Short mmCIF file of C-alpha atoms in Angstrom, two decimals:
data_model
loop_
_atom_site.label_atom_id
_atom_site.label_comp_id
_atom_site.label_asym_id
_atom_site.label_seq_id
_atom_site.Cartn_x
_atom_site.Cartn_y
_atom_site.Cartn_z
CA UNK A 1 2.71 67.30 56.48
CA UNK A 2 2.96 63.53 55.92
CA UNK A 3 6.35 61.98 56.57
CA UNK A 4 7.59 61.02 52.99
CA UNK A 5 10.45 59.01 53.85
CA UNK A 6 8.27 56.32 55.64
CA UNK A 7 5.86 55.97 52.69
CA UNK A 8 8.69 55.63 50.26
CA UNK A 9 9.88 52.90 52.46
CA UNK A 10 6.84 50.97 52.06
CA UNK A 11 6.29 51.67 48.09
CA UNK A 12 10.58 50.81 47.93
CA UNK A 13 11.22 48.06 50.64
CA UNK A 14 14.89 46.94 50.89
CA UNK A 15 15.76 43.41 50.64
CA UNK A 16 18.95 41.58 51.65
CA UNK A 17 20.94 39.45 50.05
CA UNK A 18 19.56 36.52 52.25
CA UNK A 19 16.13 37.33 50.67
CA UNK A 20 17.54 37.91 47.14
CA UNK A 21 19.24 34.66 47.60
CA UNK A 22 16.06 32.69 48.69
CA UNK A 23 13.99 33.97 46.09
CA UNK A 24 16.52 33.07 43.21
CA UNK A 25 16.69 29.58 44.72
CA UNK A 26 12.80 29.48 44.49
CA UNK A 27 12.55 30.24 40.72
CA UNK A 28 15.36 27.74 40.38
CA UNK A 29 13.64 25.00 42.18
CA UNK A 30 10.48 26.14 40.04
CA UNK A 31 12.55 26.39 36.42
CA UNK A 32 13.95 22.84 37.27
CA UNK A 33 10.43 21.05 37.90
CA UNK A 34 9.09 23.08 35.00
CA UNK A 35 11.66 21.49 33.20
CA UNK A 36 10.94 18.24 34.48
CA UNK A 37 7.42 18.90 33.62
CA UNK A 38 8.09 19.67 29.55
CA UNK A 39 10.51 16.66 29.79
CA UNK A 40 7.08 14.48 30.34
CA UNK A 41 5.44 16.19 28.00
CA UNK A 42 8.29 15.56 25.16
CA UNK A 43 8.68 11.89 26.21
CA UNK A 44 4.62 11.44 26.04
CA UNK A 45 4.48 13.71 22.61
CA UNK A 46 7.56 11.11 21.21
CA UNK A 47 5.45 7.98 22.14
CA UNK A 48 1.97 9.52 20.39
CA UNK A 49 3.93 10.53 17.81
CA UNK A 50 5.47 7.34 16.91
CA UNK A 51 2.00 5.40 17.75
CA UNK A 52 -0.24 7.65 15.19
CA UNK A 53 2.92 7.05 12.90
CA UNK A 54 2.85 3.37 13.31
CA UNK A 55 -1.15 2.84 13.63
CA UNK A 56 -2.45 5.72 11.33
CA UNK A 57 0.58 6.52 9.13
CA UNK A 58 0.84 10.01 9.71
CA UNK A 59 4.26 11.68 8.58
CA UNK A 60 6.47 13.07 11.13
CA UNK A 61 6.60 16.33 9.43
CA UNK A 62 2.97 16.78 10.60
CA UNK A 63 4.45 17.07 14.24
CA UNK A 64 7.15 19.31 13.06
CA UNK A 65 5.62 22.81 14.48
CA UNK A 66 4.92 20.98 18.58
CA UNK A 67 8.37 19.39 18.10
CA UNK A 68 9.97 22.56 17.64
CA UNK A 69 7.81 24.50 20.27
CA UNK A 70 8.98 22.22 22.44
CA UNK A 71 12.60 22.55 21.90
CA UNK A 72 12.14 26.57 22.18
CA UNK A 73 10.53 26.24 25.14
CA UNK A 74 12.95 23.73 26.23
CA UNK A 75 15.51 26.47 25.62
CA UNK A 76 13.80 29.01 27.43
CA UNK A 77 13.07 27.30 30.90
CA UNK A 78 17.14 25.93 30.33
CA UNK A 79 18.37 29.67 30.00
CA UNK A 80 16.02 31.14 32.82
CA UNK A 81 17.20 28.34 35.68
CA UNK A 82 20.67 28.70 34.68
CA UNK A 83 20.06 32.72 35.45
CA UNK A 84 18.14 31.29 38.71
CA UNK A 85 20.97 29.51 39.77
CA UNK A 86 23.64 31.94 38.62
CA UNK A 87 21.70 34.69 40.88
CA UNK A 88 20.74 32.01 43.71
CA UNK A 89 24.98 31.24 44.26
CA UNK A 90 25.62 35.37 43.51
CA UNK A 91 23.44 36.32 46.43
CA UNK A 92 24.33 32.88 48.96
CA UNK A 93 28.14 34.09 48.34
CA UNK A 94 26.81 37.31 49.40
CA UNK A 95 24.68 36.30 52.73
CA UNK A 96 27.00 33.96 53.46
CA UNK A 97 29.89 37.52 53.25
CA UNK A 98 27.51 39.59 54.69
CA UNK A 99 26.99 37.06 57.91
CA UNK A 100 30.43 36.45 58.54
CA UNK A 101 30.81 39.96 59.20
CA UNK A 102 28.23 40.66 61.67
#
């Protein structure tokens, strides 16, 4: 008869709150140069904009649909490092807890 408990240990491995804590702070790190990233990409899709508006006379309202896009996503990378970082100083306050009592 196979020994359950050790294969549900390997489908359901535990993790710390040192781990939890380093893998939050990961996606944060990761969420903030993503949001770095779509900064560039708003500053460059500003400047084209206002060149083919300038050069070509081409509305703004034709860039409507990226500009917003943008902003959502914007929003989305904003909300999911703030979770990052709420989680990342949830689980250090918890390591740091959990090492001052060993």
């Amino acid at each position: 008869m196979p020994n359950t408990n050790t294969s549900l240990e390997k489908q359901n491995p535990t993790y710390s709150s040192s781990d939890l804590y380093e893998a939050y702070s990961l996606a944060y790190e990761q969420m903030a140069d993503t949001s770095t990233m779509l900064g560039a990409i708003s500053n460059e899709f500003k400047n084209l904009k206002d060149y083919l508006g300038k050069v070509y006379d081409i509305p703004d309202c034709c860039f409507n649909d990226l500009k917003r896009i943008i902003a959502i996503t914007n929003t989305m990378i904003q909300e999911s490092a703030d979770l990052s970082q709420n989680l990342e100083q949830q689980y250090q306050a918890e390591a740091e807890y959990e090492e001052s009592q060993a």
